[in-house]
Amino acid sequence: MFPNRTAYTTGTSPWSVAVVDVNSDNKSDIVVTSVGDNTVGVLRNTGSGTFSTPVSYSVGNSPNYVVVVDVNSDNKPDIVVTNQNSNNVGVLLNTGSGTFNGQITYPVGGSPMSLAVGDVNSDNKPDIVVANYVGNISVLFNTGSGTFNTQTTYSVGVHPQSVAVVDVNSDNKSDIVVTNYGSNTVGVLLNTGSGIFNAQTTYSIGGGSQALAVVDVNSDNKPDIIAANMGTASVNVLLNAGNGTFNAQTNYTVGSGPVAVAVADVNSDNKPDIIVVNTNVNTISVLLNAGGGIFNAQTPYSVGSEPQSVAVADVNNDNKPDIIISNTNWNAVGVFLHC
C-alpha cells in the first residue's frame, strides 16, 4: 500500500509534523518543528508530492508540537507551536504566499507538550488549548486578529501529553480530551458554555499514553477516542456511548514505543483507519477498520530511524492519502506515497 519513502532533510531532530497548503496553490505543504535547533521548517510542495528545501523560522526552546490553522480569519493558515522549555506557545502569522512573521509568544503552564486549536467559546474565533506536563490544561481565548488572552488553567491528571478539542456530547460546544501519561487515564472536560469547562471525567487506559485522536470510527456520528499506549505497545479505542461518555477500551497490539497516532481512511472504503508511530522499532502500524469500530491486526511498515510524528494527507493530488513521518535521528521527514 505504501512503498519506500522519499526523505527530505530538515533541521536538527525533527519532532512534530503537520501537512497543510500554506501558500494557496492547492498543494499540501509540510510544516515540521526541529527541537535541536529551535526552528519550524516549511517545505513547499513543488508538485507530484515532491518538496523544496525547508525555509526555517526561529521559535522558542524545544518546539515539540505544531498545528497549522487560520487563527486571524484572513483565509491563510498560520503556525502555532508549543515551545516546551520556554513554557510558552508561539504564533507565526502567514503573511501570504506561505511566508510567516516572527512568532508572538504567550505564556502557558510548565513544559507544554501539545496543543489543539478550536473555537471553545462559540465566537467563531479559534482558541488555543495546551496540555502542560506539570498537570494542567491552558485555554487561551482568541481576541481577534490572531491575538490571544492570558491563559485560564484547568487541573487534569499526572503529566498530560496530548490534547484534542472536539464536541463529544453533541451539544454544539467544543470539549477537551487529554491523555494523562502518569495517571494511565484519558480525561474528558465537558464545555459548560462560553469556554468554561467542568472538571475532567477520567477513563482508565494502559500505562503511558502518549498521543490521541478523537474521531468517529464506528459511523454513529459520535466521536470516539483513540490513544497510543507506550506501556502496553497498543492502541486503545474507547467508543463514545453517547452524551460524551465512553465505553471501556478495546486494545490492539502495535509495535514497541507507540508515540503518535492519526486516523484516516487509507483504503478508500469510507471507514477511518488507524496509523500509529512506533518509535522503538522504527515502524508505523496501519490498522484497517473492519466496520463498527473494530480493527484488523496491524500491518507494519519500516519508516526510518526514531520516528516521532505522523500526518496523513494527499500530497500528490491523486485522491489517495499519503503518510508523512518525522525521523528524529535522520534529521529528515519521510514521505510515503500511496500506491
mmCIF file of C-alpha atoms in Angstrom:
data_model
loop_
_atom_site.group_PDB
_atom_site.id
_atom_site.type_symbol
_atom_site.label_atom_id
_atom_site.label_comp_id
_atom_site.label_asym_id
_atom_site.label_seq_id
_atom_site.Cartn_x
_atom_site.Cartn_y
_atom_site.Cartn_z
ATOM 1 C CA MET A 1 0.000 0.000 0.000
ATOM 2 C CA PHE A 2 2.843 2.389 0.880
ATOM 3 C CA PRO A 3 6.171 1.927 -0.967
ATOM 4 C CA ASN A 4 9.565 3.072 0.250
ATOM 5 C CA ARG A 5 9.830 6.601 1.458
ATOM 6 C CA THR A 6 11.366 9.702 -0.067
ATOM 7 C CA ALA A 7 13.379 11.597 2.550
ATOM 8 C CA TYR A 8 13.696 15.379 2.828
ATOM 9 C CA THR A 9 16.308 16.974 5.059
ATOM 10 C CA THR A 10 15.046 19.200 7.865
ATOM 11 C CA GLY A 11 16.546 20.957 10.846
ATOM 12 C CA THR A 12 18.099 19.041 13.729
ATOM 13 C CA SER A 13 15.866 16.468 15.461
ATOM 14 C CA PRO A 14 12.554 16.997 13.661
ATOM 15 C CA TRP A 15 9.695 16.270 16.023
ATOM 16 C CA SER A 16 6.154 17.303 15.140
ATOM 17 C CA VAL A 17 4.797 17.443 11.594
ATOM 18 C CA ALA A 18 1.686 18.965 10.001
ATOM 19 C CA VAL A 19 0.594 18.931 6.354
ATOM 20 C CA VAL A 20 -1.406 21.929 5.100
ATOM 21 C CA ASP A 21 -1.498 24.101 1.964
ATOM 22 C CA VAL A 22 0.209 27.232 3.299
ATOM 23 C CA ASN A 23 0.629 29.187 0.045
ATOM 24 C CA SER A 24 -2.792 28.722 -1.588
ATOM 25 C CA ASP A 25 -1.597 26.748 -4.629
ATOM 26 C CA ASN A 26 -3.829 23.731 -3.914
ATOM 27 C CA LYS A 27 -0.824 21.573 -2.999
ATOM 28 C CA SER A 28 -0.264 20.336 0.539
ATOM 29 C CA ASP A 29 2.947 21.561 2.171
ATOM 30 C CA ILE A 30 4.874 20.197 5.154
ATOM 31 C CA VAL A 31 5.489 22.109 8.383
ATOM 32 C CA VAL A 32 7.865 20.484 10.887
ATOM 33 C CA THR A 33 9.387 21.507 14.221
ATOM 34 C CA SER A 34 13.074 20.851 14.915
ATOM 35 C CA VAL A 35 13.800 20.622 18.631
ATOM 36 C CA GLY A 36 17.552 20.512 18.101
ATOM 37 C CA ASP A 37 17.836 23.966 16.554
ATOM 38 C CA ASN A 38 14.633 25.626 17.848
ATOM 39 C CA THR A 39 13.048 26.197 14.461
ATOM 40 C CA VAL A 40 9.954 25.473 12.435
ATOM 41 C CA GLY A 41 10.612 24.484 8.833
ATOM 42 C CA VAL A 42 8.243 24.904 5.891
ATOM 43 C CA LEU A 43 8.733 22.539 2.939
ATOM 44 C CA ARG A 44 6.674 23.677 -0.031
ATOM 45 C CA ASN A 45 5.116 21.122 -2.325
ATOM 46 C CA THR A 46 6.655 21.569 -5.784
ATOM 47 C CA GLY A 47 4.156 19.237 -7.434
ATOM 48 C CA SER A 48 3.513 15.478 -7.599
ATOM 49 C CA GLY A 49 4.259 15.167 -3.895
ATOM 50 C CA THR A 50 7.853 16.406 -4.055
ATOM 51 C CA PHE A 51 9.077 19.111 -1.700
ATOM 52 C CA SER A 52 11.526 22.005 -1.635
ATOM 53 C CA THR A 53 14.324 22.653 0.828
ATOM 54 C CA PRO A 54 12.787 23.907 4.087
ATOM 55 C CA VAL A 55 12.535 27.582 4.923
ATOM 56 C CA SER A 56 13.204 27.862 8.660
ATOM 57 C CA TYR A 57 11.722 30.221 11.249
ATOM 58 C CA SER A 58 13.167 30.667 14.729
ATOM 59 C CA VAL A 59 10.810 29.866 17.584
ATOM 60 C CA GLY A 60 11.286 29.055 21.272
ATOM 61 C CA ASN A 61 13.300 26.427 23.098
ATOM 62 C CA SER A 62 12.474 22.797 22.156
ATOM 63 C CA PRO A 63 9.448 23.253 19.875
ATOM 64 C CA ASN A 64 7.747 19.894 20.268
ATOM 65 C CA TYR A 65 4.296 20.258 18.690
ATOM 66 C CA VAL A 66 2.819 22.216 15.801
ATOM 67 C CA VAL A 67 -0.657 22.966 14.473
ATOM 68 C CA VAL A 68 -1.279 24.904 11.248
ATOM 69 C CA VAL A 69 -4.643 26.692 11.109
ATOM 70 C CA ASP A 70 -6.033 30.130 10.243
ATOM 71 C CA VAL A 71 -6.229 31.991 13.569
ATOM 72 C CA ASN A 72 -6.816 35.549 12.294
ATOM 73 C CA SER A 73 -9.592 34.947 9.731
ATOM 74 C CA ASP A 74 -7.637 36.010 6.649
ATOM 75 C CA ASN A 75 -8.010 32.636 4.902
ATOM 76 C CA LYS A 76 -4.287 31.928 5.265
ATOM 77 C CA PRO A 77 -3.168 29.134 7.639
ATOM 78 C CA ASP A 78 -0.913 30.230 10.480
ATOM 79 C CA ILE A 79 1.570 28.257 12.586
ATOM 80 C CA VAL A 80 1.002 27.623 16.297
ATOM 81 C CA VAL A 81 3.782 25.830 18.187
ATOM 82 C CA THR A 82 4.461 24.691 21.746
ATOM 83 C CA ASN A 83 7.927 25.684 22.973
ATOM 84 C CA GLN A 84 8.438 23.133 25.733
ATOM 85 C CA ASN A 85 11.458 24.571 27.520
ATOM 86 C CA SER A 86 10.322 28.179 27.065
ATOM 87 C CA ASN A 87 6.956 27.443 28.723
ATOM 88 C CA ASN A 88 5.032 29.249 26.013
ATOM 89 C CA VAL A 89 3.218 28.890 22.734
ATOM 90 C CA GLY A 90 4.317 30.766 19.643
ATOM 91 C CA VAL A 91 2.011 32.078 16.912
ATOM 92 C CA LEU A 92 3.502 32.796 13.468
ATOM 93 C CA LEU A 93 1.040 34.597 11.220
ATOM 94 C CA ASN A 94 1.033 33.814 7.500
ATOM 95 C CA THR A 95 1.911 36.943 5.521
ATOM 96 C CA GLY A 96 0.777 35.405 2.240
ATOM 97 C CA SER A 97 2.381 33.008 -0.246
ATOM 98 C CA GLY A 98 3.319 30.748 2.651
ATOM 99 C CA THR A 99 5.804 33.042 4.377
ATOM 100 C CA PHE A 100 5.427 33.774 8.077
ATOM 101 C CA ASN A 101 6.041 36.605 10.521
ATOM 102 C CA GLY A 102 8.197 36.078 13.596
ATOM 103 C CA GLN A 103 6.455 34.343 16.454
ATOM 104 C CA ILE A 104 4.362 36.115 19.063
ATOM 105 C CA THR A 105 4.586 34.191 22.337
ATOM 106 C CA TYR A 106 2.038 33.550 25.074
ATOM 107 C CA PRO A 107 2.999 32.055 28.469
ATOM 108 C CA VAL A 108 1.376 28.757 29.432
ATOM 109 C CA GLY A 109 1.974 26.167 32.146
ATOM 110 C CA GLY A 110 5.238 24.335 32.688
ATOM 111 C CA SER A 111 6.547 22.170 29.837
ATOM 112 C CA PRO A 112 3.780 22.413 27.240
ATOM 113 C CA MET A 113 3.633 19.067 25.428
ATOM 114 C CA SER A 114 0.984 19.516 22.754
ATOM 115 C CA LEU A 115 -1.831 21.779 21.669
ATOM 116 C CA ALA A 116 -5.118 21.889 19.812
ATOM 117 C CA VAL A 117 -6.836 24.833 18.148
ATOM 118 C CA GLY A 118 -10.616 25.182 18.082
ATOM 119 C CA ASP A 119 -13.426 27.585 18.900
ATOM 120 C CA VAL A 120 -14.312 26.748 22.507
ATOM 121 C CA ASN A 121 -16.395 29.828 23.391
ATOM 122 C CA SER A 122 -18.627 29.963 20.296
ATOM 123 C CA ASP A 123 -17.428 33.333 18.999
ATOM 124 C CA ASN A 124 -16.268 31.960 15.630
ATOM 125 C CA LYS A 125 -12.619 32.593 16.505
ATOM 126 C CA PRO A 126 -10.261 29.623 17.048
ATOM 127 C CA ASP A 127 -8.789 29.382 20.532
ATOM 128 C CA ILE A 128 -5.649 27.581 21.750
ATOM 129 C CA VAL A 129 -5.762 24.670 24.216
ATOM 130 C CA VAL A 130 -2.450 23.356 25.584
ATOM 131 C CA ALA A 131 -1.531 20.220 27.564
ATOM 132 C CA ASN A 132 1.155 21.095 30.136
ATOM 133 C CA TYR A 133 3.347 18.364 31.623
ATOM 134 C CA VAL A 134 3.033 19.930 35.090
ATOM 135 C CA GLY A 135 -0.563 18.655 35.282
ATOM 136 C CA ASN A 136 -2.893 21.207 33.773
ATOM 137 C CA ILE A 137 -4.553 22.458 30.613
ATOM 138 C CA SER A 138 -4.218 26.048 29.388
ATOM 139 C CA VAL A 139 -7.058 27.700 27.449
ATOM 140 C CA LEU A 140 -6.205 30.918 25.581
ATOM 141 C CA PHE A 141 -9.162 32.733 24.013
ATOM 142 C CA ASN A 142 -8.677 34.396 20.648
ATOM 143 C CA THR A 143 -9.335 38.121 20.989
ATOM 144 C CA GLY A 144 -9.443 38.683 17.239
ATOM 145 C CA SER A 145 -6.782 39.251 14.570
ATOM 146 C CA GLY A 146 -4.936 36.195 15.853
ATOM 147 C CA THR A 147 -4.005 37.589 19.265
ATOM 148 C CA PHE A 148 -4.832 35.701 22.447
ATOM 149 C CA ASN A 149 -5.826 36.422 26.042
ATOM 150 C CA THR A 150 -3.912 35.262 29.094
ATOM 151 C CA GLN A 151 -4.402 31.589 29.826
ATOM 152 C CA THR A 152 -7.070 30.037 32.027
ATOM 153 C CA THR A 153 -5.908 26.728 33.517
ATOM 154 C CA TYR A 154 -7.696 23.506 34.476
ATOM 155 C CA SER A 155 -6.152 20.723 36.540
ATOM 156 C CA VAL A 156 -6.099 17.298 34.941
ATOM 157 C CA GLY A 157 -4.065 14.142 35.624
ATOM 158 C CA VAL A 158 -0.370 13.464 36.068
ATOM 159 C CA HIS A 159 1.827 14.513 33.142
ATOM 160 C CA PRO A 160 -0.723 15.243 30.406
ATOM 161 C CA GLN A 161 0.756 14.587 26.971
ATOM 162 C CA SER A 162 -1.776 15.059 24.195
ATOM 163 C CA VAL A 163 -4.943 17.098 23.800
ATOM 164 C CA ALA A 164 -7.868 17.355 21.380
ATOM 165 C CA VAL A 165 -10.760 19.810 21.091
ATOM 166 C CA VAL A 166 -13.937 18.119 19.834
ATOM 167 C CA ASP A 167 -17.662 18.213 20.642
ATOM 168 C CA VAL A 168 -18.058 14.769 22.216
ATOM 169 C CA ASN A 169 -21.608 15.138 23.598
ATOM 170 C CA SER A 170 -23.413 16.712 20.624
ATOM 171 C CA ASP A 171 -24.324 19.987 22.332
ATOM 172 C CA ASN A 172 -22.522 22.164 19.762
ATOM 173 C CA LYS A 173 -19.843 23.148 22.274
ATOM 174 C CA SER A 174 -16.252 22.017 21.880
ATOM 175 C CA ASP A 175 -14.974 19.805 24.709
ATOM 176 C CA ILE A 176 -11.416 18.884 25.728
ATOM 177 C CA VAL A 177 -9.942 15.377 25.697
ATOM 178 C CA VAL A 178 -6.487 14.776 27.199
ATOM 179 C CA THR A 179 -4.163 11.829 27.782
ATOM 180 C CA ASN A 180 -2.686 11.757 31.298
ATOM 181 C CA TYR A 181 0.575 9.848 30.850
ATOM 182 C CA GLY A 182 1.384 9.467 34.543
ATOM 183 C CA SER A 183 -2.156 8.613 35.618
ATOM 184 C CA ASN A 184 -2.834 5.973 32.940
ATOM 185 C CA THR A 185 -6.071 7.747 32.050
ATOM 186 C CA VAL A 186 -7.834 9.778 29.416
ATOM 187 C CA GLY A 187 -9.632 12.845 30.769
ATOM 188 C CA VAL A 188 -12.750 14.421 29.240
ATOM 189 C CA LEU A 189 -13.600 18.016 30.203
ATOM 190 C CA LEU A 190 -17.094 18.959 29.042
ATOM 191 C CA ASN A 191 -17.718 22.543 27.950
ATOM 192 C CA THR A 192 -20.406 24.178 30.089
ATOM 193 C CA GLY A 193 -20.714 27.143 27.708
ATOM 194 C CA SER A 194 -18.635 30.224 26.844
ATOM 195 C CA GLY A 195 -15.488 28.144 27.005
ATOM 196 C CA ILE A 196 -15.784 27.182 30.661
ATOM 197 C CA PHE A 197 -15.062 23.523 31.412
ATOM 198 C CA ASN A 198 -16.155 21.022 34.029
ATOM 199 C CA ALA A 199 -13.615 19.016 35.962
ATOM 200 C CA GLN A 200 -12.364 16.056 33.968
ATOM 201 C CA THR A 201 -14.064 12.673 33.907
ATOM 202 C CA THR A 202 -11.386 10.008 33.599
ATOM 203 C CA TYR A 203 -11.271 6.673 31.806
ATOM 204 C CA SER A 204 -8.610 4.072 32.555
ATOM 205 C CA ILE A 205 -6.287 3.030 29.763
ATOM 206 C CA GLY A 206 -2.954 1.228 29.729
ATOM 207 C CA GLY A 207 0.229 2.754 31.090
ATOM 208 C CA GLY A 208 1.965 5.639 29.418
ATOM 209 C CA SER A 209 -0.445 7.040 26.856
ATOM 210 C CA GLN A 210 1.438 9.475 24.637
ATOM 211 C CA ALA A 211 -0.948 10.594 21.901
ATOM 212 C CA LEU A 212 -4.598 10.581 20.902
ATOM 213 C CA ALA A 213 -7.080 11.277 18.154
ATOM 214 C CA VAL A 214 -10.811 11.854 18.606
ATOM 215 C CA VAL A 215 -12.718 10.690 15.523
ATOM 216 C CA ASP A 216 -15.927 8.773 14.783
ATOM 217 C CA VAL A 217 -14.620 5.305 13.896
ATOM 218 C CA ASN A 218 -17.900 3.328 14.019
ATOM 219 C CA SER A 219 -20.138 5.583 11.895
ATOM 220 C CA ASP A 220 -22.621 6.501 14.625
ATOM 221 C CA ASN A 221 -21.936 10.262 14.374
ATOM 222 C CA LYS A 222 -20.325 10.298 17.826
ATOM 223 C CA PRO A 223 -16.565 10.937 18.105
ATOM 224 C CA ASP A 224 -14.542 8.143 19.696
ATOM 225 C CA ILE A 225 -11.171 8.214 21.474
ATOM 226 C CA ILE A 226 -8.093 6.521 20.022
ATOM 227 C CA ALA A 227 -4.966 6.587 22.210
ATOM 228 C CA ALA A 228 -1.433 5.311 21.577
ATOM 229 C CA ASN A 229 -0.123 3.491 24.636
ATOM 230 C CA MET A 230 3.611 3.236 25.330
ATOM 231 C CA GLY A 231 3.320 0.944 28.337
ATOM 232 C CA THR A 232 1.406 -1.828 26.589
ATOM 233 C CA ALA A 233 2.600 -1.339 22.984
ATOM 234 C CA SER A 234 -1.009 -0.986 21.924
ATOM 235 C CA VAL A 235 -3.582 1.417 20.604
ATOM 236 C CA ASN A 236 -6.698 1.875 22.736
ATOM 237 C CA VAL A 237 -10.132 2.519 21.232
ATOM 238 C CA LEU A 238 -12.871 3.912 23.509
ATOM 239 C CA LEU A 239 -16.202 4.109 21.715
ATOM 240 C CA ASN A 240 -18.497 7.003 22.551
ATOM 241 C CA ALA A 241 -21.548 5.676 24.386
ATOM 242 C CA GLY A 242 -23.490 8.937 23.973
ATOM 243 C CA ASN A 243 -23.673 12.194 25.934
ATOM 244 C CA GLY A 244 -19.893 12.358 25.955
ATOM 245 C CA THR A 245 -19.373 9.184 27.973
ATOM 246 C CA PHE A 246 -17.157 6.383 26.723
ATOM 247 C CA ASN A 247 -17.103 2.608 26.867
ATOM 248 C CA ALA A 248 -14.186 0.646 28.264
ATOM 249 C CA GLN A 249 -11.191 0.467 25.971
ATOM 250 C CA THR A 250 -10.530 -2.177 23.336
ATOM 251 C CA ASN A 251 -6.812 -2.764 22.836
ATOM 252 C CA TYR A 252 -4.984 -3.570 19.619
ATOM 253 C CA THR A 253 -1.333 -4.606 19.554
ATOM 254 C CA VAL A 254 1.104 -2.398 17.644
ATOM 255 C CA GLY A 255 4.891 -2.036 17.727
ATOM 256 C CA SER A 256 7.101 -1.083 20.657
ATOM 257 C CA GLY A 257 7.044 2.555 21.727
ATOM 258 C CA PRO A 258 3.894 3.963 20.097
ATOM 259 C CA VAL A 259 4.201 7.754 20.370
ATOM 260 C CA ALA A 260 1.858 9.220 17.764
ATOM 261 C CA VAL A 261 -1.449 8.331 16.139
ATOM 262 C CA ALA A 262 -3.529 9.511 13.195
ATOM 263 C CA VAL A 263 -6.913 8.381 11.919
ATOM 264 C CA ALA A 264 -7.741 8.487 8.200
ATOM 265 C CA ASP A 265 -9.360 6.320 5.539
ATOM 266 C CA VAL A 266 -6.297 4.866 3.812
ATOM 267 C CA ASN A 267 -8.029 2.177 1.700
ATOM 268 C CA SER A 268 -10.962 4.177 0.303
ATOM 269 C CA ASP A 269 -13.731 2.108 1.914
ATOM 270 C CA ASN A 270 -15.264 5.095 3.746
ATOM 271 C CA LYS A 271 -14.148 3.727 7.125
ATOM 272 C CA PRO A 272 -11.426 5.550 9.076
ATOM 273 C CA ASP A 273 -8.295 3.521 9.767
ATOM 274 C CA ILE A 274 -5.607 3.928 12.440
ATOM 275 C CA ILE A 275 -1.947 4.798 11.800
ATOM 276 C CA VAL A 276 0.449 4.539 14.756
ATOM 277 C CA VAL A 277 4.122 5.555 15.002
ATOM 278 C CA ASN A 278 6.307 3.006 16.859
ATOM 279 C CA THR A 279 9.497 4.833 17.754
ATOM 280 C CA ASN A 280 11.371 1.939 19.403
ATOM 281 C CA VAL A 281 11.195 -0.332 16.349
ATOM 282 C CA ASN A 282 11.240 2.317 13.598
ATOM 283 C CA THR A 283 7.882 1.369 12.111
ATOM 284 C CA ILE A 284 4.354 2.554 11.640
ATOM 285 C CA SER A 285 1.363 0.280 12.172
ATOM 286 C CA VAL A 286 -1.673 0.537 9.897
ATOM 287 C CA LEU A 287 -4.843 -0.984 11.356
ATOM 288 C CA LEU A 288 -7.673 -1.193 8.854
ATOM 289 C CA ASN A 289 -11.213 -0.605 10.085
ATOM 290 C CA ALA A 290 -13.269 -3.790 9.699
ATOM 291 C CA GLY A 291 -16.536 -1.948 10.411
ATOM 292 C CA GLY A 292 -18.349 -0.980 13.586
ATOM 293 C CA GLY A 293 -15.188 0.492 15.052
ATOM 294 C CA ILE A 294 -13.456 -2.910 15.045
ATOM 295 C CA PHE A 295 -9.929 -3.006 13.615
ATOM 296 C CA ASN A 296 -7.869 -5.670 11.924
ATOM 297 C CA ALA A 297 -4.425 -6.651 13.161
ATOM 298 C CA GLN A 298 -1.659 -4.213 12.308
ATOM 299 C CA THR A 299 0.340 -4.155 9.104
ATOM 300 C CA PRO A 300 3.782 -2.695 9.913
ATOM 301 C CA TYR A 301 5.899 -0.564 7.579
ATOM 302 C CA SER A 302 9.525 0.455 8.151
ATOM 303 C CA VAL A 303 9.876 4.235 8.265
ATOM 304 C CA GLY A 304 13.427 5.197 9.214
ATOM 305 C CA SER A 305 15.251 5.969 12.422
ATOM 306 C CA GLU A 306 13.316 7.137 15.509
ATOM 307 C CA PRO A 307 10.005 8.263 14.013
ATOM 308 C CA GLN A 308 8.154 10.729 16.242
ATOM 309 C CA SER A 309 5.135 12.175 14.443
ATOM 310 C CA VAL A 310 2.719 11.330 11.643
ATOM 311 C CA ALA A 311 0.389 13.216 9.327
ATOM 312 C CA VAL A 312 -1.882 11.785 6.655
ATOM 313 C CA ALA A 313 -2.791 13.882 3.595
ATOM 314 C CA ASP A 314 -2.982 13.654 -0.181
ATOM 315 C CA VAL A 315 0.253 15.390 -1.181
ATOM 316 C CA ASN A 316 0.336 14.456 -4.889
ATOM 317 C CA ASN A 317 -3.296 15.173 -5.769
ATOM 318 C CA ASP A 318 -4.189 11.623 -6.782
ATOM 319 C CA ASN A 319 -7.095 11.393 -4.326
ATOM 320 C CA LYS A 320 -5.235 8.822 -2.220
ATOM 321 C CA PRO A 321 -3.941 9.597 1.282
ATOM 322 C CA ASP A 322 -0.177 9.661 1.766
ATOM 323 C CA ILE A 323 1.776 9.324 5.012
ATOM 324 C CA ILE A 324 4.360 11.822 6.256
ATOM 325 C CA ILE A 325 6.699 10.912 9.125
ATOM 326 C CA SER A 326 9.320 12.865 11.086
ATOM 327 C CA ASN A 327 12.545 10.913 11.669
ATOM 328 C CA THR A 328 14.437 12.437 14.579
ATOM 329 C CA ASN A 329 17.729 10.568 14.209
ATOM 330 C CA TRP A 330 17.923 11.151 10.453
ATOM 331 C CA ASN A 331 17.080 14.891 10.574
ATOM 332 C CA ALA A 332 14.512 14.293 7.887
ATOM 333 C CA VAL A 333 10.860 13.850 7.097
ATOM 334 C CA GLY A 334 9.804 10.806 5.123
ATOM 335 C CA VAL A 335 7.020 10.941 2.536
ATOM 336 C CA PHE A 336 5.249 7.674 1.697
ATOM 337 C CA LEU A 337 3.072 7.995 -1.392
ATOM 338 C CA HIS A 338 0.045 5.734 -1.549
ATOM 339 C CA CYS A 339 0.319 3.270 -4.411
#
